[in-house]
Amino acid sequence: PEIASYGTLQRLIFVYLPPSYFTNTDKHYPVVYAHDGQNLFSTPAEQGAPAWGGWYLDAKLDHWWTEGELPEFILVAIPNSDFICIGNRQLEYSAKDFRVLNEE
């Protein structure tokens, strides 16, 4: 569904679910939100991410979860705005009305 953005650019959101998500429907999972979501997964080019992506977090999570080294959680990967429109990253991470209050 489309959600009003209230001044921020609309974007794709990537959600990575743990292996037991569909079989353990009564379980409640913590949620981790990650910035620069376009870089987190094994296949950045297929997601349209630039060449610096590919942190392979999906493969690492699968390994850690399978080995019981990390509790399962839902990962919400939020791409920065440069993923949509190059040049917006600085605007996204900066204050809208930034002013110097004391120039000493």
PDB file of N, CA and C in Angstrom:
ATOM      1  N   PRO A   1       0.824  -1.202   0.000  1.00  0.00           N
ATOM      2  CA  PRO A   1       0.000   0.000   0.000  1.00  0.00           C
ATOM      3  C   PRO A   1       0.861   1.256   0.000  1.00  0.00           C
ATOM      4  N   GLU A   2       0.333   2.312  -0.556  1.00  0.00           N
ATOM      5  CA  GLU A   2       1.054   3.575  -0.531  1.00  0.00           C
ATOM      6  C   GLU A   2       0.774   4.289   0.779  1.00  0.00           C
ATOM      7  N   ILE A   3       1.805   4.853   1.347  1.00  0.00           N
ATOM      8  CA  ILE A   3       1.699   5.561   2.617  1.00  0.00           C
ATOM      9  C   ILE A   3       2.181   6.988   2.395  1.00  0.00           C
ATOM     10  N   ALA A   4       1.454   7.957   2.920  1.00  0.00           N
ATOM     11  CA  ALA A   4       1.852   9.354   2.771  1.00  0.00           C
ATOM     12  C   ALA A   4       3.226   9.565   3.374  1.00  0.00           C
ATOM     13  N   SER A   5       4.093  10.306   2.685  1.00  0.00           N
ATOM     14  CA  SER A   5       5.467  10.463   3.139  1.00  0.00           C
ATOM     15  C   SER A   5       5.712  11.763   3.903  1.00  0.00           C
ATOM     16  N   TYR A   6       4.816  12.703   3.844  1.00  0.00           N
ATOM     17  CA  TYR A   6       4.949  13.960   4.587  1.00  0.00           C
ATOM     18  C   TYR A   6       6.308  14.620   4.391  1.00  0.00           C
ATOM     19  N   GLY A   7       6.669  14.859   3.137  1.00  0.00           N
ATOM     20  CA  GLY A   7       7.876  15.617   2.840  1.00  0.00           C
ATOM     21  C   GLY A   7       9.098  14.804   2.506  1.00  0.00           C
ATOM     22  N   THR A   8       9.080  13.506   2.690  1.00  0.00           N
ATOM     23  CA  THR A   8      10.219  12.682   2.294  1.00  0.00           C
ATOM     24  C   THR A   8       9.865  11.949   1.013  1.00  0.00           C
ATOM     25  N   LEU A   9      10.897  11.565   0.290  1.00  0.00           N
ATOM     26  CA  LEU A   9      10.664  10.839  -0.954  1.00  0.00           C
ATOM     27  C   LEU A   9      10.092   9.454  -0.672  1.00  0.00           C
ATOM     28  N   GLN A  10       9.176   9.040  -1.506  1.00  0.00           N
ATOM     29  CA  GLN A  10       8.686   7.670  -1.382  1.00  0.00           C
ATOM     30  C   GLN A  10       9.790   6.731  -1.835  1.00  0.00           C
ATOM     31  N   ARG A  11       9.808   5.534  -1.286  1.00  0.00           N
ATOM     32  CA  ARG A  11      10.857   4.588  -1.629  1.00  0.00           C
ATOM     33  C   ARG A  11      10.386   3.151  -1.411  1.00  0.00           C
ATOM     34  N   LEU A  12      11.109   2.235  -2.016  1.00  0.00           N
ATOM     35  CA  LEU A  12      10.891   0.818  -1.761  1.00  0.00           C
ATOM     36  C   LEU A  12      11.424   0.499  -0.369  1.00  0.00           C
ATOM     37  N   ILE A  13      10.804  -0.443   0.290  1.00  0.00           N
ATOM     38  CA  ILE A  13      11.281  -0.938   1.573  1.00  0.00           C
ATOM     39  C   ILE A  13      11.509  -2.434   1.404  1.00  0.00           C
ATOM     40  N   PHE A  14      12.685  -2.902   1.765  1.00  0.00           N
ATOM     41  CA  PHE A  14      12.997  -4.320   1.679  1.00  0.00           C
ATOM     42  C   PHE A  14      12.801  -4.949   3.051  1.00  0.00           C
ATOM     43  N   VAL A  15      12.063  -6.048   3.121  1.00  0.00           N
ATOM     44  CA  VAL A  15      11.811  -6.730   4.390  1.00  0.00           C
ATOM     45  C   VAL A  15      12.349  -8.155   4.267  1.00  0.00           C
ATOM     46  N   TYR A  16      13.226  -8.528   5.207  1.00  0.00           N
ATOM     47  CA  TYR A  16      13.811  -9.858   5.214  1.00  0.00           C
ATOM     48  C   TYR A  16      13.265 -10.610   6.423  1.00  0.00           C
ATOM     49  N   LEU A  17      12.617 -11.720   6.161  1.00  0.00           N
ATOM     50  CA  LEU A  17      11.938 -12.480   7.217  1.00  0.00           C
ATOM     51  C   LEU A  17      12.762 -13.695   7.642  1.00  0.00           C
ATOM     52  N   PRO A  18      12.727 -14.027   8.913  1.00  0.00           N
ATOM     53  CA  PRO A  18      13.463 -15.208   9.387  1.00  0.00           C
ATOM     54  C   PRO A  18      12.822 -16.499   8.881  1.00  0.00           C
ATOM     55  N   PRO A  19      13.572 -17.598   8.872  1.00  0.00           N
ATOM     56  CA  PRO A  19      13.059 -18.863   8.332  1.00  0.00           C
ATOM     57  C   PRO A  19      11.773 -19.355   8.978  1.00  0.00           C
ATOM     58  N   SER A  20      11.585 -19.119  10.259  1.00  0.00           N
ATOM     59  CA  SER A  20      10.408 -19.662  10.943  1.00  0.00           C
ATOM     60  C   SER A  20       9.173 -18.769  10.829  1.00  0.00           C
ATOM     61  N   TYR A  21       9.293 -17.663  10.123  1.00  0.00           N
ATOM     62  CA  TYR A  21       8.203 -16.680  10.090  1.00  0.00           C
ATOM     63  C   TYR A  21       6.877 -17.275   9.608  1.00  0.00           C
ATOM     64  N   PHE A  22       6.907 -18.090   8.564  1.00  0.00           N
ATOM     65  CA  PHE A  22       5.669 -18.629   7.995  1.00  0.00           C
ATOM     66  C   PHE A  22       5.189 -19.905   8.672  1.00  0.00           C
ATOM     67  N   THR A  23       6.050 -20.541   9.438  1.00  0.00           N
ATOM     68  CA  THR A  23       5.642 -21.780  10.111  1.00  0.00           C
ATOM     69  C   THR A  23       5.299 -21.561  11.581  1.00  0.00           C
ATOM     70  N   ASN A  24       5.821 -20.508  12.168  1.00  0.00           N
ATOM     71  CA  ASN A  24       5.559 -20.214  13.573  1.00  0.00           C
ATOM     72  C   ASN A  24       4.731 -18.927  13.641  1.00  0.00           C
ATOM     73  N   THR A  25       3.488 -19.029  13.243  1.00  0.00           N
ATOM     74  CA  THR A  25       2.643 -17.840  13.070  1.00  0.00           C
ATOM     75  C   THR A  25       2.222 -17.180  14.383  1.00  0.00           C
ATOM     76  N   ASP A  26       2.395 -17.850  15.507  1.00  0.00           N
ATOM     77  CA  ASP A  26       2.046 -17.255  16.804  1.00  0.00           C
ATOM     78  C   ASP A  26       3.201 -16.475  17.428  1.00  0.00           C
ATOM     79  N   LYS A  27       4.387 -16.602  16.862  1.00  0.00           N
ATOM     80  CA  LYS A  27       5.570 -15.965  17.439  1.00  0.00           C
ATOM     81  C   LYS A  27       5.581 -14.468  17.114  1.00  0.00           C
ATOM     82  N   HIS A  28       6.046 -13.678  18.063  1.00  0.00           N
ATOM     83  CA  HIS A  28       6.251 -12.248  17.855  1.00  0.00           C
ATOM     84  C   HIS A  28       7.749 -12.019  17.680  1.00  0.00           C
ATOM     85  N   TYR A  29       8.113 -11.285  16.642  1.00  0.00           N
ATOM     86  CA  TYR A  29       9.515 -11.071  16.322  1.00  0.00           C
ATOM     87  C   TYR A  29       9.907  -9.619  16.576  1.00  0.00           C
ATOM     88  N   PRO A  30      11.095  -9.391  17.115  1.00  0.00           N
ATOM     89  CA  PRO A  30      11.588  -8.016  17.163  1.00  0.00           C
ATOM     90  C   PRO A  30      11.872  -7.545  15.741  1.00  0.00           C
ATOM     91  N   VAL A  31      11.894  -6.250  15.548  1.00  0.00           N
ATOM     92  CA  VAL A  31      12.141  -5.669  14.228  1.00  0.00           C
ATOM     93  C   VAL A  31      13.376  -4.789  14.308  1.00  0.00           C
ATOM     94  N   VAL A  32      14.268  -4.956  13.340  1.00  0.00           N
ATOM     95  CA  VAL A  32      15.464  -4.128  13.215  1.00  0.00           C
ATOM     96  C   VAL A  32      15.312  -3.298  11.941  1.00  0.00           C
ATOM     97  N   TYR A  33      15.464  -1.985  12.079  1.00  0.00           N
ATOM     98  CA  TYR A  33      15.396  -1.072  10.937  1.00  0.00           C
ATOM     99  C   TYR A  33      16.811  -0.658  10.564  1.00  0.00           C
ATOM    100  N   ALA A  34      17.160  -0.794   9.300  1.00  0.00           N
ATOM    101  CA  ALA A  34      18.521  -0.504   8.850  1.00  0.00           C
ATOM    102  C   ALA A  34      18.521   0.558   7.760  1.00  0.00           C
ATOM    103  N   HIS A  35      19.343   1.572   7.949  1.00  0.00           N
ATOM    104  CA  HIS A  35      19.547   2.594   6.912  1.00  0.00           C
ATOM    105  C   HIS A  35      20.410   2.021   5.794  1.00  0.00           C
ATOM    106  N   ASP A  36      20.434   2.693   4.662  1.00  0.00           N
ATOM    107  CA  ASP A  36      21.200   2.257   3.489  1.00  0.00           C
ATOM    108  C   ASP A  36      20.821   0.837   3.082  1.00  0.00           C
ATOM    109  N   GLY A  37      19.535   0.558   3.138  1.00  0.00           N
ATOM    110  CA  GLY A  37      19.022  -0.776   2.871  1.00  0.00           C
ATOM    111  C   GLY A  37      19.329  -1.319   1.495  1.00  0.00           C
ATOM    112  N   GLN A  38      19.659  -0.443   0.545  1.00  0.00           N
ATOM    113  CA  GLN A  38      19.984  -0.902  -0.800  1.00  0.00           C
ATOM    114  C   GLN A  38      21.307  -1.665  -0.822  1.00  0.00           C
ATOM    115  N   ASN A  39      22.093  -1.554   0.232  1.00  0.00           N
ATOM    116  CA  ASN A  39      23.413  -2.192   0.267  1.00  0.00           C
ATOM    117  C   ASN A  39      23.464  -3.497   1.044  1.00  0.00           C
ATOM    118  N   LEU A  40      22.398  -3.868   1.736  1.00  0.00           N
ATOM    119  CA  LEU A  40      22.493  -4.931   2.735  1.00  0.00           C
ATOM    120  C   LEU A  40      22.545  -6.345   2.192  1.00  0.00           C
ATOM    121  N   PHE A  41      22.022  -6.573   1.013  1.00  0.00           N
ATOM    122  CA  PHE A  41      21.796  -7.949   0.581  1.00  0.00           C
ATOM    123  C   PHE A  41      22.821  -8.437  -0.436  1.00  0.00           C
ATOM    124  N   SER A  42      22.748  -9.707  -0.750  1.00  0.00           N
ATOM    125  CA  SER A  42      23.722 -10.361  -1.624  1.00  0.00           C
ATOM    126  C   SER A  42      23.631  -9.936  -3.075  1.00  0.00           C
ATOM    127  N   THR A  43      22.493  -9.432  -3.479  1.00  0.00           N
ATOM    128  CA  THR A  43      22.280  -9.144  -4.897  1.00  0.00           C
ATOM    129  C   THR A  43      21.940  -7.670  -5.125  1.00  0.00           C
ATOM    130  N   PRO A  44      22.863  -6.756  -4.826  1.00  0.00           N
ATOM    131  CA  PRO A  44      22.536  -5.340  -4.966  1.00  0.00           C
ATOM    132  C   PRO A  44      22.208  -4.941  -6.398  1.00  0.00           C
ATOM    133  N   ALA A  45      22.891  -5.501  -7.380  1.00  0.00           N
ATOM    134  CA  ALA A  45      22.633  -5.107  -8.764  1.00  0.00           C
ATOM    135  C   ALA A  45      21.221  -5.476  -9.190  1.00  0.00           C
ATOM    136  N   GLU A  46      20.725  -6.611  -8.720  1.00  0.00           N
ATOM    137  CA  GLU A  46      19.365  -7.025  -9.062  1.00  0.00           C
ATOM    138  C   GLU A  46      18.332  -6.123  -8.413  1.00  0.00           C
ATOM    139  N   GLN A  47      18.688  -5.481  -7.296  1.00  0.00           N
ATOM    140  CA  GLN A  47      17.784  -4.557  -6.631  1.00  0.00           C
ATOM    141  C   GLN A  47      17.952  -3.143  -7.191  1.00  0.00           C
ATOM    142  N   GLY A  48      18.909  -2.951  -8.086  1.00  0.00           N
ATOM    143  CA  GLY A  48      19.144  -1.640  -8.653  1.00  0.00           C
ATOM    144  C   GLY A  48      20.130  -0.814  -7.861  1.00  0.00           C
ATOM    145  N   ALA A  49      20.819  -1.422  -6.898  1.00  0.00           N
ATOM    146  CA  ALA A  49      21.769  -0.664  -6.085  1.00  0.00           C
ATOM    147  C   ALA A  49      23.066  -0.443  -6.852  1.00  0.00           C
ATOM    148  N   PRO A  50      23.746   0.638  -6.549  1.00  0.00           N
ATOM    149  CA  PRO A  50      25.051   0.886  -7.179  1.00  0.00           C
ATOM    150  C   PRO A  50      26.070  -0.184  -6.802  1.00  0.00           C
ATOM    151  N   ALA A  51      27.214  -0.114  -7.399  1.00  0.00           N
ATOM    152  CA  ALA A  51      28.237  -1.153  -7.262  1.00  0.00           C
ATOM    153  C   ALA A  51      28.786  -1.310  -5.853  1.00  0.00           C
ATOM    154  N   TRP A  52      28.631  -0.325  -4.983  1.00  0.00           N
ATOM    155  CA  TRP A  52      29.196  -0.460  -3.637  1.00  0.00           C
ATOM    156  C   TRP A  52      28.324  -1.297  -2.711  1.00  0.00           C
ATOM    157  N   GLY A  53      27.214  -1.792  -3.160  1.00  0.00           N
ATOM    158  CA  GLY A  53      26.335  -2.617  -2.333  1.00  0.00           C
ATOM    159  C   GLY A  53      26.877  -4.022  -2.155  1.00  0.00           C
ATOM    160  N   GLY A  54      26.057  -4.872  -1.620  1.00  0.00           N
ATOM    161  CA  GLY A  54      26.438  -6.267  -1.472  1.00  0.00           C
ATOM    162  C   GLY A  54      27.129  -6.578  -0.168  1.00  0.00           C
ATOM    163  N   TRP A  55      26.519  -6.223   0.950  1.00  0.00           N
ATOM    164  CA  TRP A  55      27.093  -6.519   2.257  1.00  0.00           C
ATOM    165  C   TRP A  55      26.745  -7.938   2.705  1.00  0.00           C
ATOM    166  N   TYR A  56      25.909  -8.650   1.950  1.00  0.00           N
ATOM    167  CA  TYR A  56      25.588 -10.067   2.180  1.00  0.00           C
ATOM    168  C   TYR A  56      24.962 -10.329   3.548  1.00  0.00           C
ATOM    169  N   LEU A  57      24.222  -9.377   4.073  1.00  0.00           N
ATOM    170  CA  LEU A  57      23.605  -9.562   5.380  1.00  0.00           C
ATOM    171  C   LEU A  57      22.578 -10.693   5.358  1.00  0.00           C
ATOM    172  N   ASP A  58      21.899 -10.899   4.244  1.00  0.00           N
ATOM    173  CA  ASP A  58      20.930 -11.997   4.157  1.00  0.00           C
ATOM    174  C   ASP A  58      21.619 -13.345   4.367  1.00  0.00           C
ATOM    175  N   ALA A  59      22.742 -13.554   3.713  1.00  0.00           N
ATOM    176  CA  ALA A  59      23.480 -14.815   3.867  1.00  0.00           C
ATOM    177  C   ALA A  59      24.020 -14.969   5.283  1.00  0.00           C
ATOM    178  N   LYS A  60      24.499 -13.871   5.854  1.00  0.00           N
ATOM    179  CA  LYS A  60      25.029 -13.923   7.224  1.00  0.00           C
ATOM    180  C   LYS A  60      23.916 -14.230   8.222  1.00  0.00           C
ATOM    181  N   LEU A  61      22.764 -13.584   8.064  1.00  0.00           N
ATOM    182  CA  LEU A  61      21.636 -13.853   8.963  1.00  0.00           C
ATOM    183  C   LEU A  61      21.184 -15.294   8.848  1.00  0.00           C
ATOM    184  N   ASP A  62      21.061 -15.792   7.624  1.00  0.00           N
ATOM    185  CA  ASP A  62      20.658 -17.195   7.436  1.00  0.00           C
ATOM    186  C   ASP A  62      21.614 -18.133   8.178  1.00  0.00           C
ATOM    187  N   HIS A  63      22.904 -17.874   8.067  1.00  0.00           N
ATOM    188  CA  HIS A  63      23.888 -18.719   8.755  1.00  0.00           C
ATOM    189  C   HIS A  63      23.732 -18.612  10.269  1.00  0.00           C
ATOM    190  N   TRP A  64      23.688 -17.388  10.783  1.00  0.00           N
ATOM    191  CA  TRP A  64      23.589 -17.195  12.239  1.00  0.00           C
ATOM    192  C   TRP A  64      22.300 -17.781  12.795  1.00  0.00           C
ATOM    193  N   TRP A  65      21.206 -17.608  12.065  1.00  0.00           N
ATOM    194  CA  TRP A  65      19.923 -18.156  12.535  1.00  0.00           C
ATOM    195  C   TRP A  65      19.946 -19.677  12.507  1.00  0.00           C
ATOM    196  N   THR A  66      20.459 -20.257  11.434  1.00  0.00           N
ATOM    197  CA  THR A  66      20.523 -21.716  11.312  1.00  0.00           C
ATOM    198  C   THR A  66      21.397 -22.322  12.408  1.00  0.00           C
ATOM    199  N   GLU A  67      22.495 -21.659  12.721  1.00  0.00           N
ATOM    200  CA  GLU A  67      23.426 -22.155  13.752  1.00  0.00           C
ATOM    201  C   GLU A  67      22.975 -21.795  15.167  1.00  0.00           C
ATOM    202  N   GLY A  68      21.883 -21.024  15.301  1.00  0.00           N
ATOM    203  CA  GLY A  68      21.412 -20.616  16.611  1.00  0.00           C
ATOM    204  C   GLY A  68      22.300 -19.581  17.278  1.00  0.00           C
ATOM    205  N   GLU A  69      23.103 -18.879  16.480  1.00  0.00           N
ATOM    206  CA  GLU A  69      24.037 -17.890  17.018  1.00  0.00           C
ATOM    207  C   GLU A  69      23.390 -16.524  17.247  1.00  0.00           C
ATOM    208  N   LEU A  70      22.202 -16.340  16.709  1.00  0.00           N
ATOM    209  CA  LEU A  70      21.524 -15.050  16.806  1.00  0.00           C
ATOM    210  C   LEU A  70      20.024 -15.298  16.843  1.00  0.00           C
ATOM    211  N   PRO A  71      19.301 -14.642  17.752  1.00  0.00           N
ATOM    212  CA  PRO A  71      17.844 -14.806  17.760  1.00  0.00           C
ATOM    213  C   PRO A  71      17.235 -14.250  16.465  1.00  0.00           C
ATOM    214  N   GLU A  72      16.159 -14.858  16.017  1.00  0.00           N
ATOM    215  CA  GLU A  72      15.503 -14.398  14.798  1.00  0.00           C
ATOM    216  C   GLU A  72      14.822 -13.047  15.014  1.00  0.00           C
ATOM    217  N   PHE A  73      14.808 -12.250  13.951  1.00  0.00           N
ATOM    218  CA  PHE A  73      14.117 -10.967  13.954  1.00  0.00           C
ATOM    219  C   PHE A  73      13.722 -10.632  12.526  1.00  0.00           C
ATOM    220  N   ILE A  74      12.891  -9.633  12.379  1.00  0.00           N
ATOM    221  CA  ILE A  74      12.508  -9.128  11.061  1.00  0.00           C
ATOM    222  C   ILE A  74      13.418  -7.957  10.744  1.00  0.00           C
ATOM    223  N   LEU A  75      14.012  -7.965   9.559  1.00  0.00           N
ATOM    224  CA  LEU A  75      14.885  -6.884   9.128  1.00  0.00           C
ATOM    225  C   LEU A  75      14.140  -6.013   8.113  1.00  0.00           C
ATOM    226  N   VAL A  76      14.021  -4.731   8.423  1.00  0.00           N
ATOM    227  CA  VAL A  76      13.430  -3.767   7.494  1.00  0.00           C
ATOM    228  C   VAL A  76      14.572  -2.897   6.986  1.00  0.00           C
ATOM    229  N   ALA A  77      14.879  -3.033   5.711  1.00  0.00           N
ATOM    230  CA  ALA A  77      15.997  -2.319   5.097  1.00  0.00           C
ATOM    231  C   ALA A  77      15.444  -1.124   4.320  1.00  0.00           C
ATOM    232  N   ILE A  78      15.850   0.072   4.743  1.00  0.00           N
ATOM    233  CA  ILE A  78      15.322   1.304   4.166  1.00  0.00           C
ATOM    234  C   ILE A  78      16.408   1.944   3.300  1.00  0.00           C
ATOM    235  N   PRO A  79      16.240   1.927   1.979  1.00  0.00           N
ATOM    236  CA  PRO A  79      17.237   2.557   1.113  1.00  0.00           C
ATOM    237  C   PRO A  79      17.293   4.065   1.340  1.00  0.00           C
ATOM    238  N   ASN A  80      18.481   4.623   1.174  1.00  0.00           N
ATOM    239  CA  ASN A  80      18.553   6.078   1.243  1.00  0.00           C
ATOM    240  C   ASN A  80      17.987   6.666  -0.041  1.00  0.00           C
ATOM    241  N   SER A  81      17.764   7.963  -0.057  1.00  0.00           N
ATOM    242  CA  SER A  81      17.073   8.575  -1.194  1.00  0.00           C
ATOM    243  C   SER A  81      17.923   8.601  -2.452  1.00  0.00           C
ATOM    244  N   ASP A  82      19.243   8.472  -2.345  1.00  0.00           N
ATOM    245  CA  ASP A  82      20.061   8.408  -3.554  1.00  0.00           C
ATOM    246  C   ASP A  82      19.752   7.158  -4.367  1.00  0.00           C
ATOM    247  N   PHE A  83      19.192   6.155  -3.720  1.00  0.00           N
ATOM    248  CA  PHE A  83      18.762   4.939  -4.414  1.00  0.00           C
ATOM    249  C   PHE A  83      17.678   5.280  -5.437  1.00  0.00           C
ATOM    250  N   ILE A  84      16.904   6.334  -5.158  1.00  0.00           N
ATOM    251  CA  ILE A  84      15.796   6.751  -6.018  1.00  0.00           C
ATOM    252  C   ILE A  84      16.215   7.899  -6.929  1.00  0.00           C
ATOM    253  N   CYS A  85      16.881   8.872  -6.361  1.00  0.00           N
ATOM    254  CA  CYS A  85      17.213  10.083  -7.102  1.00  0.00           C
ATOM    255  C   CYS A  85      18.562  10.592  -6.609  1.00  0.00           C
ATOM    256  N   ILE A  86      19.604  10.418  -7.399  1.00  0.00           N
ATOM    257  CA  ILE A  86      20.951  10.792  -6.994  1.00  0.00           C
ATOM    258  C   ILE A  86      20.996  12.271  -6.605  1.00  0.00           C
ATOM    259  N   GLY A  87      21.638  12.554  -5.481  1.00  0.00           N
ATOM    260  CA  GLY A  87      21.788  13.928  -5.029  1.00  0.00           C
ATOM    261  C   GLY A  87      20.912  14.298  -3.853  1.00  0.00           C
ATOM    262  N   ASN A  88      20.036  13.406  -3.423  1.00  0.00           N
ATOM    263  CA  ASN A  88      19.131  13.721  -2.321  1.00  0.00           C
ATOM    264  C   ASN A  88      19.621  13.254  -0.956  1.00  0.00           C
ATOM    265  N   ARG A  89      20.695  12.492  -0.906  1.00  0.00           N
ATOM    266  CA  ARG A  89      21.159  11.926   0.362  1.00  0.00           C
ATOM    267  C   ARG A  89      21.477  13.011   1.388  1.00  0.00           C
ATOM    268  N   GLN A  90      22.171  14.072   0.972  1.00  0.00           N
ATOM    269  CA  GLN A  90      22.527  15.144   1.902  1.00  0.00           C
ATOM    270  C   GLN A  90      21.276  15.799   2.474  1.00  0.00           C
ATOM    271  N   LEU A  91      20.281  16.030   1.641  1.00  0.00           N
ATOM    272  CA  LEU A  91      19.031  16.619   2.114  1.00  0.00           C
ATOM    273  C   LEU A  91      18.323  15.705   3.105  1.00  0.00           C
ATOM    274  N   GLU A  92      18.381  14.418   2.841  1.00  0.00           N
ATOM    275  CA  GLU A  92      17.682  13.462   3.688  1.00  0.00           C
ATOM    276  C   GLU A  92      18.258  13.386   5.101  1.00  0.00           C
ATOM    277  N   TYR A  93      19.583  13.492   5.223  1.00  0.00           N
ATOM    278  CA  TYR A  93      20.231  13.347   6.523  1.00  0.00           C
ATOM    279  C   TYR A  93      20.560  14.685   7.189  1.00  0.00           C
ATOM    280  N   SER A  94      20.082  15.774   6.638  1.00  0.00           N
ATOM    281  CA  SER A  94      20.350  17.098   7.203  1.00  0.00           C
ATOM    282  C   SER A  94      19.060  17.716   7.722  1.00  0.00           C
ATOM    283  N   ALA A  95      19.223  18.642   8.654  1.00  0.00           N
ATOM    284  CA  ALA A  95      18.060  19.364   9.178  1.00  0.00           C
ATOM    285  C   ALA A  95      17.462  20.242   8.083  1.00  0.00           C
ATOM    286  N   LYS A  96      16.145  20.354   8.079  1.00  0.00           N
ATOM    287  CA  LYS A  96      15.468  21.127   7.036  1.00  0.00           C
ATOM    288  C   LYS A  96      15.783  22.615   7.137  1.00  0.00           C
ATOM    289  N   ASP A  97      15.711  23.170   8.332  1.00  0.00           N
ATOM    290  CA  ASP A  97      15.925  24.602   8.527  1.00  0.00           C
ATOM    291  C   ASP A  97      17.147  24.831   9.400  1.00  0.00           C
ATOM    292  N   PHE A  98      18.297  24.403   8.944  1.00  0.00           N
ATOM    293  CA  PHE A  98      19.518  24.535   9.720  1.00  0.00           C
ATOM    294  C   PHE A  98      19.997  25.976   9.711  1.00  0.00           C
ATOM    295  N   ARG A  99      20.261  26.523  10.897  1.00  0.00           N
ATOM    296  CA  ARG A  99      20.787  27.885  11.026  1.00  0.00           C
ATOM    297  C   ARG A  99      21.855  27.908  12.102  1.00  0.00           C
ATOM    298  N   VAL A 100      22.865  28.717  11.919  1.00  0.00           N
ATOM    299  CA  VAL A 100      23.889  28.902  12.937  1.00  0.00           C
ATOM    300  C   VAL A 100      23.319  29.811  14.008  1.00  0.00           C
ATOM    301  N   LEU A 101      23.362  29.366  15.266  1.00  0.00           N
ATOM    302  CA  LEU A 101      22.777  30.151  16.347  1.00  0.00           C
ATOM    303  C   LEU A 101      23.805  31.076  17.003  1.00  0.00           C
ATOM    304  N   ASN A 102      25.059  30.688  16.997  1.00  0.00           N
ATOM    305  CA  ASN A 102      26.092  31.485  17.633  1.00  0.00           C
ATOM    306  C   ASN A 102      27.357  31.374  16.789  1.00  0.00           C
ATOM    307  N   GLU A 103      27.800  32.489  16.236  1.00  0.00           N
ATOM    308  CA  GLU A 103      28.948  32.460  15.322  1.00  0.00           C
ATOM    309  C   GLU A 103      30.256  32.812  16.003  1.00  0.00           C
ATOM    310  N   GLU A 104      30.399  32.582  17.297  1.00  0.00           N
ATOM    311  CA  GLU A 104      31.645  32.900  18.008  1.00  0.00           C
ATOM    312  C   GLU A 104      32.774  32.012  17.588  1.00  0.00           C
TER     313      GLU A 104
END
